[in-house]
Coordinates of C-alpha atoms in Angstrom, one line a residue:
M1 CA 49.9 107.8 141.4
K2 CA 52.6 105.2 141.7
K3 CA 52.6 104.6 138.0
N4 CA 53.0 108.3 137.4
K5 CA 56.1 108.4 139.6
I6 CA 57.6 105.5 137.8
S7 CA 56.9 107.0 134.4
L8 CA 58.4 110.3 135.4
Y9 CA 61.5 108.5 136.8
L10 CA 62.0 106.5 133.5
L11 CA 61.5 109.7 131.5
A12 CA 64.1 111.5 133.6
L13 CA 66.6 108.6 133.1
L14 CA 65.9 108.7 129.3
M15 CA 66.5 112.5 129.2
V16 CA 69.8 112.1 131.1
G17 CA 71.0 109.4 128.7
I18 CA 70.1 111.6 125.7
K19 CA 71.8 114.6 127.2
N20 CA 75.0 112.7 127.8
Q21 CA 75.2 111.4 124.2
A22 CA 74.6 114.9 122.8
V23 CA 77.4 116.6 124.8
G24 CA 80.2 115.3 122.6
K25 CA 83.8 116.5 122.7
D26 CA 84.8 119.9 124.1
P27 CA 86.0 122.0 121.1
F28 CA 88.4 123.8 123.4
Q29 CA 90.1 120.6 124.7
P30 CA 93.6 120.1 123.2
F31 CA 93.9 117.7 120.3
D32 CA 94.9 114.1 121.3
L33 CA 98.4 113.8 119.9
S34 CA 98.3 110.0 120.3
Q35 CA 96.3 109.9 117.1
C36 CA 99.4 111.4 115.4
T37 CA 101.7 108.6 116.7
S38 CA 99.3 106.0 115.5
F39 CA 99.6 107.2 111.8
V40 CA 102.7 105.1 111.1
T41 CA 101.2 102.0 112.7
Q42 CA 97.9 102.4 110.8
L43 CA 99.9 102.0 107.6
N44 CA 101.9 98.9 108.7
G45 CA 101.2 95.9 106.5
W46 CA 99.7 97.9 103.6
K47 CA 101.2 97.1 100.2
L48 CA 100.9 98.8 96.9
N49 CA 99.3 96.5 94.3
A50 CA 98.5 98.7 91.3
V51 CA 98.5 102.3 90.1
L52 CA 95.7 103.4 87.7
T53 CA 96.2 106.6 85.8
S54 CA 94.1 108.4 83.2
T55 CA 94.1 111.9 81.8
S56 CA 91.5 112.9 84.5
S57 CA 92.5 110.9 87.6
R58 CA 95.1 108.9 89.5
E59 CA 94.2 106.0 91.7
A60 CA 96.0 103.2 93.5
V61 CA 95.0 99.8 94.8
I62 CA 96.5 98.9 98.2
S63 CA 96.0 95.7 100.2
H64 CA 96.4 94.5 103.7
T65 CA 96.4 90.8 104.7
L66 CA 93.8 91.4 107.4
L67 CA 91.9 94.5 106.2
G68 CA 91.5 93.6 102.5
T69 CA 92.0 95.6 99.4
R70 CA 91.2 99.3 99.0
R71 CA 91.2 101.7 96.2
V72 CA 92.4 105.2 97.0
A73 CA 92.4 108.4 94.8
L74 CA 94.8 111.2 94.7
G75 CA 93.8 113.9 97.3
S76 CA 91.4 111.5 99.1
Q77 CA 91.3 110.9 102.8
P78 CA 90.8 107.2 103.3
S79 CA 88.5 106.4 106.2
F80 CA 91.0 103.7 107.6
I81 CA 93.8 106.2 108.3
N82 CA 94.3 109.8 109.6
G83 CA 95.9 110.9 106.4
R84 CA 95.5 112.2 102.8
V85 CA 96.9 110.6 99.6
T86 CA 99.2 113.4 98.4
Q87 CA 101.0 111.7 95.5
I88 CA 100.5 108.8 93.2
Q89 CA 103.3 107.9 90.8
L90 CA 103.9 104.8 88.6
T91 CA 106.3 103.4 91.2
H92 CA 104.8 104.5 94.6
I93 CA 102.2 106.5 96.5
E94 CA 102.6 108.9 99.3
I95 CA 100.3 109.5 102.2
S96 CA 100.6 112.5 104.5
V97 CA 99.3 112.8 108.0
L98 CA 96.4 115.4 108.5
P99 CA 96.8 118.5 110.6
P100 CA 97.1 119.4 113.5
C101 CA 99.6 116.5 113.6
P102 CA 103.2 117.4 112.8
S103 CA 104.1 116.9 109.2
K104 CA 104.9 113.2 108.4
R105 CA 104.8 111.3 105.1
I106 CA 104.7 107.5 104.4
T107 CA 105.6 106.1 101.0
L108 CA 104.3 102.8 99.8
Y109 CA 106.3 101.2 97.0
F110 CA 105.6 98.1 94.9
K111 CA 107.1 95.0 96.5
G112 CA 110.8 94.8 95.9
A113 CA 111.1 98.5 94.9
S114 CA 112.3 101.4 97.1

């Protein structure tokens, strides 16, 4: 009988742990605006290295001394920032913050250009 009580106790602990992980974020809770203020700091240190254009697509290569080199496409949402690549030109790229954050854009130029 003692083994059954221990087994039931362990099963109950396991169920509570699973339940707590499944709860997730409350969809009615207000959006955390601190994510919006971190948008600019997420892009600190990134540099534009190359712009790749073809008739069907536009991509850019950006690099960071600690985070490495990444290739981003026009319209993509890179996983390392809360933003979308909204413009890729021969001299610069523009990244805009995603809603529900207030509208903000950051432009990355080639080194020495502005």
